[in-house]
Amino acid sequence: MPSVASDATSTALQPPGRSATRWLTLAVICLAQLTVILDNTVLNVAIPSLTEDLGATTADVQWMINAYSLVQSGLLLTAGNSADRYGRKKMLVVGLSLFGVASLGAALAQSPGQLIAARAGMGIGGALLVTTTLAVVMQIFDDEERPRAIGIWSSVNSLGFAAGPLIGGSLLDHFWWGSLFLVNLPVAVLALVAVVVLVPESSSRGAAPVDLPGALLSMTGMVGVVFAIISGPMYGWLSGRVLISAAIGVTGLAVFALWELRVPHPMLDMHFFRNRRFIGAVSGGILVAFGMGGSMFLLTQHLQLVLGYGPLDAGLRMAPLAVTVVLINFTGLGARLIPRFGTPGMIVSGMSLLAAGLAAVSLMGGAGYGGMLLGLVVMGVGIALAMPTMANAIMSAIPPAKAGVGAGVNGTLMEFGQGLGVAVLGAVLNSRFVALLPLAAAGAGSLPAALARTPTDAERNAVHDAFAAGIGTSQLVGAAAVFLGGLVAAVLLRRAERTDEEAHTPAEPTGAAPVATAAE
């Protein structure tokens, strides 16, 4: 069989000769992806155990959780570029190896500092896995099968978000907190062996020189912005920590963009942003992630603090959203609808359904779980239709030789959009909650603090009602943002399609001299 690395373009456009194994390869890739997603959510349930066993302070716990996401978000573009340059299979192997070794280090950590360092190492491996898994999907599936394959890959994200708290809670019921990381080892080893055997190698032929300044600037910019988003709810949006971090991040990203426009061999070709198809997919992708990240943040609090469920029960009641996404994408329903509705139609339909689901949860979820269940299912349908379509649109707008960078862009958008959703909708929740607090709890910035200031049952009920109203308002704001974003993305993508059609349509004869071809 000819070497895949010798022709990255052809491997990106059609599956390799081992067609019988490509779906098995996808299963392996999804297994690796699921491990990364689970690690983003599973640690939250272990906070009490970490505080007790390691003597971790509140700041330590925050860094244990955030070290992973900060490192991963900062390295996504660099990881994607490395995969294109050095080989996507090689980087997948390196990512799995790093992730497994760092997971072992986390399980054996004896101090908060050791666990934070291990989590940062897991973030490096996670960045390589997030980018290379999607790049390999682009490599082994052709245009006809790719939408369904990306749909399955995308549904793993939803499955991981829903399963993380359930798996974490089950492990902590029987084992110590290190089991949360130790369980990654057999999965990483199994995936590593399968990758070596099944995944073909590919890389960009004639790779350009390494853009080291671009890599450093992108890392500085993303880490600064993400750190500001993470720190805002804890320290206040106008605190020095948040403002300085945001300024560093924005400046880093601005200098990165200027550098990439001038360097002969950029890590990220900024001319992609002149492509209407790319811009439409990017804008929609950010807002889908905004709605999904913000809604998960709000739903958890809605179930526990408004409806009164415990952590495990709340996790179980959020599962219908993930199950809906998985069923639609694994059955290939979304992929079959794309030829009928087109990319713009799928995006506006999916984002409208996501918005409708958020609105249903806001308007009907306060009375009980029945209204919320309806909203969760509608949200799941919307995510299943919109998110894979977005990812396919972004990846299709980037040359196959830059599949790793495209995956890095997609991953960066997801990180940024989810963080932005938590930050913005969290700020709306807090402002509405504070505005509605009874006089006895005035000035409190959180539900526990407000309850601590209210001695009577009537005042406590008023505090709970204020929090429920804040949740509902923020969900409606999220619904409006997602709906408007869907319209904008669909309009941009439709205009891009019309431009492409006009560019490829020969001019009609007019009876005059055949100079009409000059317009082509």
PDB file of C-alpha atoms in Angstrom, residues 283-284 286-293 295 347-348 350-356 358 382-383 386 390 425 475-489:
ATOM      1  CA  SER A 283     -19.299  32.745  14.379  1.00  0.00           C
ATOM      2  CA  GLY A 284     -21.886  30.012  14.652  1.00  0.00           C
ATOM      3  CA  ILE A 286     -18.625  30.170  19.063  1.00  0.00           C
ATOM      4  CA  LEU A 287     -22.323  30.731  19.797  1.00  0.00           C
ATOM      5  CA  VAL A 288     -23.219  27.033  19.823  1.00  0.00           C
ATOM      6  CA  ALA A 289     -20.401  26.513  22.333  1.00  0.00           C
ATOM      7  CA  PHE A 290     -21.598  29.645  24.173  1.00  0.00           C
ATOM      8  CA  GLY A 291     -25.088  28.188  24.498  1.00  0.00           C
ATOM      9  CA  MET A 292     -23.881  24.705  25.412  1.00  0.00           C
ATOM     10  CA  GLY A 293     -21.271  25.814  27.966  1.00  0.00           C
ATOM     11  CA  SER A 295     -26.525  26.133  29.639  1.00  0.00           C
ATOM     12  CA  ILE A 347     -27.186  25.462  11.283  1.00  0.00           C
ATOM     13  CA  VAL A 348     -30.158  27.791  11.615  1.00  0.00           C
ATOM     14  CA  GLY A 350     -30.081  23.403  15.008  1.00  0.00           C
ATOM     15  CA  MET A 351     -29.372  26.701  16.720  1.00  0.00           C
ATOM     16  CA  SER A 352     -33.070  27.631  16.716  1.00  0.00           C
ATOM     17  CA  LEU A 353     -33.866  24.338  18.438  1.00  0.00           C
ATOM     18  CA  LEU A 354     -31.068  24.892  20.955  1.00  0.00           C
ATOM     19  CA  ALA A 355     -32.503  28.344  21.675  1.00  0.00           C
ATOM     20  CA  ALA A 356     -36.040  26.940  21.961  1.00  0.00           C
ATOM     21  CA  LEU A 358     -33.131  26.898  26.568  1.00  0.00           C
ATOM     22  CA  GLY A 382     -30.401  21.263  18.258  1.00  0.00           C
ATOM     23  CA  ILE A 383     -26.848  20.477  19.370  1.00  0.00           C
ATOM     24  CA  ALA A 386     -25.718  22.275  14.604  1.00  0.00           C
ATOM     25  CA  MET A 390     -20.327  23.680  12.216  1.00  0.00           C
ATOM     26  CA  LEU A 425     -24.643  34.050  31.519  1.00  0.00           C
ATOM     27  CA  GLN A 475     -31.288  31.188  30.184  1.00  0.00           C
ATOM     28  CA  LEU A 476     -33.485  33.487  28.096  1.00  0.00           C
ATOM     29  CA  VAL A 477     -30.487  35.717  27.321  1.00  0.00           C
ATOM     30  CA  GLY A 478     -28.561  32.645  26.212  1.00  0.00           C
ATOM     31  CA  ALA A 479     -31.469  31.529  24.037  1.00  0.00           C
ATOM     32  CA  ALA A 480     -31.651  34.920  22.326  1.00  0.00           C
ATOM     33  CA  ALA A 481     -27.890  34.985  21.679  1.00  0.00           C
ATOM     34  CA  VAL A 482     -27.887  31.481  20.201  1.00  0.00           C
ATOM     35  CA  PHE A 483     -30.904  32.172  17.978  1.00  0.00           C
ATOM     36  CA  LEU A 484     -29.480  35.422  16.594  1.00  0.00           C
ATOM     37  CA  GLY A 485     -26.111  33.758  16.121  1.00  0.00           C
ATOM     38  CA  GLY A 486     -27.739  31.006  14.087  1.00  0.00           C
ATOM     39  CA  LEU A 487     -29.357  33.541  11.790  1.00  0.00           C
ATOM     40  CA  VAL A 488     -26.071  35.420  11.280  1.00  0.00           C
ATOM     41  CA  ALA A 489     -24.108  32.239  10.602  1.00  0.00           C
TER      42      ALA A 489
END
